[in-house]
Coordinates of C-alpha atoms in Angstrom, one line a residue:
M6 CA -11.4 14.5 -62.6
P7 CA -14.3 16.8 -61.8
R8 CA -14.4 18.3 -58.4
I9 CA -17.0 16.8 -56.0
T10 CA -19.0 19.2 -53.9
S11 CA -21.8 17.0 -52.7
P12 CA -22.3 13.2 -52.1
D13 CA -25.0 13.5 -54.8
D14 CA -22.6 14.6 -57.5
D15 CA -22.2 12.4 -60.5
A16 CA -18.5 13.2 -60.1
L17 CA -18.4 11.0 -57.0
T18 CA -19.7 8.1 -59.0
E19 CA -17.0 8.8 -61.7
L20 CA -14.3 8.9 -59.1
C21 CA -15.5 5.6 -57.5
D22 CA -15.6 3.9 -60.8
E23 CA -11.9 4.9 -61.3
L24 CA -10.9 3.7 -57.9
R25 CA -12.8 0.4 -58.3
S26 CA -11.0 -0.3 -61.6
R27 CA -7.7 0.1 -59.8
A28 CA -8.5 -1.8 -56.6
A29 CA -7.4 -5.2 -57.7
E30 CA -4.0 -3.9 -59.0
V31 CA -3.6 -1.9 -55.7
D32 CA -4.0 -5.1 -53.8
R33 CA -1.9 -7.2 -56.2
S34 CA 1.1 -4.8 -56.3
Q35 CA 1.0 -3.9 -52.6
A36 CA 2.5 -0.5 -53.7
W37 CA 1.5 2.9 -52.5
P38 CA -1.6 3.9 -54.5
A39 CA -0.2 7.2 -55.7
E40 CA -2.5 7.5 -58.7
S41 CA -5.7 6.8 -56.7
M42 CA -4.7 9.4 -54.1
R43 CA -3.9 11.9 -56.8
L44 CA -7.4 11.4 -58.3
C45 CA -9.0 11.9 -54.9
G46 CA -7.0 15.2 -54.5
E47 CA -8.0 16.3 -57.9
A48 CA -11.7 15.6 -57.2
G49 CA -11.6 17.6 -54.0
V50 CA -12.0 14.7 -51.6
F51 CA -9.6 16.2 -49.1
E52 CA -11.7 19.3 -48.9
W53 CA -14.7 17.5 -47.5
F54 CA -13.5 17.4 -43.9
L55 CA -12.2 20.9 -43.0
E56 CA -13.7 24.3 -42.4
N57 CA -14.3 26.8 -45.2
H58 CA -11.8 29.3 -43.9
L59 CA -9.1 26.5 -44.0
G60 CA -9.8 25.8 -47.6
G61 CA -12.3 23.0 -47.0
Q62 CA -15.9 22.4 -48.0
K63 CA -17.0 21.5 -44.4
W64 CA -19.3 18.7 -45.4
S65 CA -21.8 17.7 -42.7
D66 CA -21.3 14.5 -40.8
P67 CA -24.1 12.7 -42.7
D68 CA -22.6 13.9 -46.1
V69 CA -19.1 12.7 -45.1
T70 CA -20.6 9.4 -44.1
R71 CA -22.2 9.0 -47.5
G72 CA -19.0 10.0 -49.2
Y73 CA -17.0 7.4 -47.2
L74 CA -19.6 4.7 -47.9
A75 CA -19.1 5.3 -51.7
L76 CA -15.3 5.4 -51.5
S77 CA -14.9 2.3 -49.3
E78 CA -17.2 0.3 -51.6
A79 CA -14.9 1.2 -54.5
C80 CA -11.5 0.7 -52.8
L81 CA -11.0 0.0 -49.1
T82 CA -7.3 0.6 -49.2
T83 CA -7.5 4.1 -50.6
T84 CA -10.3 5.0 -48.3
F85 CA -8.5 3.8 -45.2
I86 CA -5.5 5.9 -46.2
I87 CA -7.8 8.9 -46.5
T88 CA -9.1 8.4 -43.0
Q89 CA -5.5 8.5 -41.6
R90 CA -4.7 11.5 -43.8
T91 CA -7.9 13.3 -42.6
G92 CA -7.0 12.4 -39.0
A93 CA -3.7 14.2 -39.3
C94 CA -5.3 17.3 -41.0
R95 CA -8.1 17.5 -38.4
R96 CA -5.6 17.3 -35.5
I97 CA -3.6 20.2 -37.1
A98 CA -6.8 22.2 -37.8
V99 CA -8.2 22.0 -34.2
G100 CA -4.8 22.7 -32.6
D101 CA -3.7 26.0 -31.1
N102 CA -0.8 26.6 -33.6
D103 CA -2.3 29.0 -36.2
A104 CA 1.1 29.4 -37.9
L105 CA 1.3 25.7 -38.4
K106 CA -2.2 25.6 -39.9
E107 CA -1.3 28.4 -42.4
R108 CA 1.9 26.6 -43.4
L109 CA 0.7 23.0 -43.8
L110 CA -3.1 22.9 -44.5
P111 CA -3.3 24.6 -47.9
D112 CA -1.1 22.0 -49.6
L113 CA -2.8 19.2 -47.6
V114 CA -6.3 20.3 -48.6
S115 CA -5.3 20.6 -52.3
G116 CA -3.5 17.2 -52.3
K117 CA -0.1 18.6 -53.0
S118 CA 1.3 17.1 -49.8
F119 CA 0.5 14.2 -47.6
A120 CA 0.4 13.9 -43.8
T121 CA -0.5 10.9 -41.7
V122 CA -1.1 10.1 -38.1
G123 CA 0.6 7.8 -35.5
I124 CA -1.3 8.0 -32.2
S125 CA -2.4 4.4 -31.5
H126 CA 0.2 4.1 -28.8
L127 CA -1.7 6.7 -26.8
T128 CA -5.0 4.9 -27.1
T129 CA -4.5 1.1 -27.5
S130 CA -1.2 -0.2 -28.8
G131 CA 1.4 -0.8 -26.0
R132 CA -0.6 0.9 -23.3
H133 CA 0.2 -2.1 -21.0
L134 CA 3.9 -1.4 -21.1
K135 CA 5.6 0.4 -18.2
K136 CA 7.9 2.4 -20.6
P137 CA 6.1 4.6 -23.1
L138 CA 6.6 3.6 -26.7
L139 CA 7.3 7.2 -27.7
A140 CA 8.7 9.6 -25.1
A141 CA 9.3 13.4 -25.3
T142 CA 12.0 15.3 -23.4
R143 CA 12.0 19.1 -23.3
V144 CA 15.1 20.7 -24.9
A145 CA 15.8 24.2 -26.0
D146 CA 13.3 25.3 -28.6
G147 CA 11.7 21.9 -29.0
W148 CA 11.1 18.3 -28.0
R149 CA 13.5 15.3 -28.3
L150 CA 11.7 12.2 -29.2
E151 CA 12.8 8.6 -28.5
G152 CA 11.0 5.5 -29.4
M153 CA 8.4 4.7 -32.1
A154 CA 4.9 5.1 -33.3
P155 CA 4.1 1.5 -34.1
W156 CA 1.2 1.8 -36.5
V157 CA 1.5 4.6 -39.1
T158 CA -0.1 4.5 -42.5
G159 CA 1.8 5.8 -45.5
A160 CA 4.7 7.1 -43.5
E161 CA 7.1 6.6 -46.5
A162 CA 4.9 9.0 -48.6
A163 CA 4.4 11.6 -45.8
E164 CA 6.0 15.0 -45.4
H165 CA 4.7 15.2 -41.8
V166 CA 3.6 12.6 -39.3
V167 CA 1.3 13.7 -36.5
V168 CA 2.4 11.9 -33.4
G169 CA 1.7 11.9 -29.7
A170 CA 4.4 11.3 -27.1
T171 CA 4.5 10.9 -23.3
V172 CA 6.4 13.7 -21.6
L173 CA 9.3 12.7 -19.4
D174 CA 10.4 14.7 -16.3
E175 CA 14.0 15.8 -15.6
A176 CA 14.7 12.4 -14.1
G177 CA 13.6 10.7 -17.3
E178 CA 10.4 9.3 -15.7
P179 CA 7.0 9.4 -17.5
T180 CA 4.6 12.1 -16.4
A181 CA 0.8 12.4 -17.0
D182 CA 1.4 15.0 -19.7
E183 CA 1.5 14.3 -23.5
V184 CA 2.5 16.4 -26.4
L185 CA 1.1 16.3 -30.0
L186 CA 3.4 17.3 -32.9
A187 CA 3.4 17.4 -36.7
A188 CA 6.9 15.9 -37.0
P189 CA 8.6 16.5 -40.4
A190 CA 9.5 13.1 -41.8
N191 CA 12.9 14.4 -43.2
L192 CA 14.4 15.4 -39.9
Q193 CA 17.5 13.7 -38.7
G194 CA 16.6 10.9 -36.3
V195 CA 13.3 10.1 -38.0
S196 CA 13.2 6.9 -40.0
T197 CA 10.6 4.6 -41.5
P198 CA 11.4 0.9 -41.4
P199 CA 9.8 -1.3 -44.0
A200 CA 6.1 -1.4 -43.9
F201 CA 4.3 -4.5 -42.7
A202 CA 3.2 -7.2 -45.1
M203 CA -0.4 -7.7 -44.0
V204 CA -3.3 -10.0 -44.8
A205 CA -4.8 -7.2 -46.7
L206 CA -4.4 -3.4 -47.3
T207 CA -0.6 -3.8 -47.5
A208 CA -0.6 -1.0 -50.1
S209 CA -1.6 1.3 -47.3
R210 CA 2.1 1.0 -46.4
T211 CA 1.4 0.8 -42.7
G212 CA 4.3 0.2 -40.3
P213 CA 6.4 1.9 -37.6
V214 CA 8.1 5.2 -37.6
R215 CA 11.2 5.5 -35.4
F216 CA 12.4 8.5 -33.5
D217 CA 16.0 8.2 -32.4
G218 CA 16.8 11.5 -30.7
A219 CA 14.9 13.5 -33.3
V220 CA 14.4 17.1 -32.1
I221 CA 11.0 18.5 -33.2
P222 CA 11.1 22.3 -33.1
D223 CA 8.3 24.1 -31.1
E224 CA 6.9 25.5 -34.4
Y225 CA 5.5 21.9 -35.1
V226 CA 3.7 21.5 -31.7
I227 CA 0.0 21.0 -32.3
A228 CA -1.1 20.8 -28.6
G229 CA 0.3 20.2 -25.2
P230 CA 2.0 19.3 -23.0
I231 CA -1.2 18.4 -21.2
P232 CA -2.8 15.2 -19.9
E233 CA -4.8 13.3 -22.5
V234 CA -3.7 15.5 -25.4
L235 CA -5.9 13.6 -27.9
K236 CA -9.0 15.0 -26.3
H237 CA -7.8 18.5 -26.9
G238 CA -9.8 20.6 -29.3
V239 CA -13.3 20.4 -30.7
G240 CA -13.7 17.4 -33.0
A241 CA -10.4 15.9 -31.9
A242 CA -11.8 13.0 -29.9
T243 CA -11.1 9.5 -31.0
G244 CA -13.8 7.0 -31.9
G245 CA -17.0 7.7 -33.8
P246 CA -18.8 5.7 -36.5
Q247 CA -16.0 6.0 -39.1
T248 CA -14.8 2.4 -38.9
S249 CA -18.4 1.2 -39.1
T250 CA -18.9 3.3 -42.2
L251 CA -16.0 1.7 -44.0
A252 CA -17.1 -1.8 -42.9
L253 CA -20.6 -1.2 -44.4
G254 CA -19.1 0.2 -47.6
S255 CA -17.0 -2.9 -47.9
A256 CA -20.0 -5.1 -47.2
A257 CA -21.9 -3.3 -50.0
A258 CA -19.1 -4.4 -52.4
S259 CA -19.6 -8.0 -51.4
L260 CA -23.4 -7.7 -51.7
A261 CA -22.9 -6.4 -55.2
L262 CA -21.0 -9.6 -56.1
L263 CA -23.6 -11.7 -54.5
R264 CA -26.3 -9.9 -56.3
A265 CA -24.6 -10.5 -59.7
E266 CA -24.5 -14.2 -58.9
A267 CA -28.1 -14.3 -57.7
A268 CA -29.2 -12.9 -61.1
K269 CA -28.1 -16.3 -62.5
R270 CA -28.9 -18.6 -59.6
P271 CA -32.3 -18.5 -57.9
D272 CA -31.0 -20.4 -54.9
L273 CA -29.0 -17.3 -53.9
E274 CA -32.0 -15.0 -53.7
A275 CA -33.0 -15.8 -50.1
P276 CA -29.5 -15.3 -48.6
L277 CA -29.1 -12.1 -50.7
E278 CA -32.4 -10.8 -49.5
A279 CA -31.6 -11.5 -45.8
L280 CA -28.1 -9.9 -46.0
T281 CA -29.4 -6.9 -47.9
A282 CA -32.1 -6.4 -45.3
D283 CA -29.5 -6.6 -42.5
H284 CA -27.3 -4.2 -44.4
A285 CA -30.2 -1.7 -44.8
E286 CA -31.0 -1.9 -41.1
V287 CA -27.4 -1.2 -39.9
L288 CA -27.1 1.6 -42.5
T289 CA -30.2 3.2 -41.0
D290 CA -28.5 3.2 -37.6
L291 CA -25.2 4.5 -39.0
H292 CA -27.0 7.4 -40.6
A293 CA -28.8 8.1 -37.4
A294 CA -25.5 8.2 -35.5
A295 CA -24.0 10.5 -38.1
S296 CA -26.9 12.8 -37.8
G297 CA -26.4 13.0 -34.0
E298 CA -29.5 10.9 -33.2
P299 CA -28.1 7.5 -32.4
R300 CA -30.5 4.6 -32.1
C301 CA -27.9 2.3 -30.5
S302 CA -24.5 2.4 -28.8
S303 CA -21.4 2.9 -30.9
E304 CA -20.2 -0.5 -29.7
S305 CA -23.4 -2.2 -31.0
L306 CA -23.1 -0.4 -34.3
R307 CA -19.5 -1.5 -34.7
Q308 CA -20.2 -5.1 -33.7
R309 CA -23.1 -5.4 -36.1
S310 CA -21.1 -3.8 -38.9
N311 CA -18.2 -6.2 -38.3
S312 CA -20.5 -9.1 -38.3
L313 CA -22.1 -8.0 -41.5
V314 CA -18.9 -7.3 -43.5
L315 CA -17.6 -10.7 -42.5
R316 CA -20.8 -12.6 -43.4
A317 CA -21.3 -10.7 -46.7
S318 CA -17.8 -11.3 -47.9
Q319 CA -17.9 -15.0 -47.1
A320 CA -21.3 -15.2 -48.8
A321 CA -19.9 -13.6 -51.9
L322 CA -16.9 -16.1 -51.9
T323 CA -19.3 -19.0 -51.4
A324 CA -21.5 -17.9 -54.3
T325 CA -18.5 -17.4 -56.7
K326 CA -17.2 -20.8 -55.8
G327 CA -13.6 -21.7 -56.9
A328 CA -13.3 -18.8 -59.2
G329 CA -13.7 -16.5 -56.2
Y330 CA -10.8 -18.2 -54.4
L331 CA -8.3 -17.3 -57.1
A332 CA -5.7 -14.8 -55.9
D333 CA -6.9 -12.0 -58.1
A334 CA -10.6 -12.6 -57.6
P335 CA -12.6 -9.7 -56.0
A336 CA -14.4 -12.1 -53.6
G337 CA -11.2 -13.4 -52.1
R338 CA -9.8 -9.9 -51.7
L339 CA -13.0 -8.7 -50.0
C340 CA -12.8 -11.6 -47.6
R341 CA -9.3 -10.7 -46.7
E342 CA -10.2 -7.0 -46.3
A343 CA -13.1 -7.8 -44.1
L344 CA -10.7 -9.3 -41.5
F345 CA -9.2 -5.9 -41.1
F346 CA -12.2 -4.8 -39.1
L347 CA -11.5 -7.3 -36.4
V348 CA -8.3 -5.5 -35.5
W349 CA -8.6 -1.8 -36.7
S350 CA -9.4 0.4 -33.7
C351 CA -11.6 -2.4 -32.2
P352 CA -12.7 -1.7 -28.6
Q353 CA -12.5 -4.6 -26.2
P354 CA -16.4 -4.9 -25.8
V355 CA -16.6 -5.2 -29.6
Q356 CA -13.9 -7.8 -29.7
H357 CA -15.7 -9.8 -26.9
A358 CA -19.0 -9.6 -28.7
G359 CA -17.4 -10.8 -31.9
L360 CA -15.7 -13.7 -30.2
C361 CA -19.0 -14.7 -28.6
E362 CA -20.7 -14.7 -32.0
L363 CA -18.0 -16.8 -33.5
A364 CA -18.2 -19.2 -30.6
G365 CA -22.0 -19.5 -30.9
L366 CA -22.6 -17.8 -27.5
V367 CA -25.0 -15.1 -28.9
G368 CA -28.7 -15.4 -28.4

């Protein structure tokens, strides 16, 4: 697979063609897409996101957005995995532990190893609970972890899992401090229960990682203990237009199906034209946000992207009729995958706006 150095490279089109040809089997088998990930590593995809001195290509945010749009149109499962892999790499890269960077990042950038991230419990999942889902107690030369990271993608394939934990005091009570660690997956006390069977993207092998007294040595500390550890380091903040990007990439795949049907059926031209215009408008706002010149709030961009991916996928299913409802049909798969955006890192205002739209309360 040729190495991709720009979103304009023909090599990106070649890679996406390969991923697209495997997407149905990835969905059908529900198995970890090892070959798709290998192809991405061979093509240099994992280099896009990191600084040159760390072995990366340091693509600009607009170029990364264009790359993600192409990948997610080809295979949403593989692209989602890449976002989690990239999240882990970026956390390590912006941390204070230079020795950890030197030890882990070269193989991660080249694709020889895989790391993932489990931090949702510090942002959304389980935040209402009095007892932290994952707690860290200081011990000699490290941290003892108890609990679990509930949503971790590809843990069974990972050599390291970047996790955040709430620090306990000497009395075992939660403090305001948190610690971020690149936990080796092969340590005693670290286990990966079976991944969840989901409506779609089951091949991402997303599920919990348990820590039963696992001691993570200090050499694997990325940041902390400090309050709000996920805000530590330039470029480490959560959020951004990434989820909207993948939604719009998936919507493009649905529009391609609709376009193919419209070539045979003139009655589909008007719906196709309207959805295509909507897609182009939201894409314009996405690119503006990626360029640092947002034309709308991130919540508005996300809500409109969610709405579009749902409507485009259902339009494609409607157009393909019964054939699209067969288990292996692309239209049905795209409909199931579109539902993912209703739950993936979806802020409460976006959820509320989506519910209002579904209830006919918009306008």
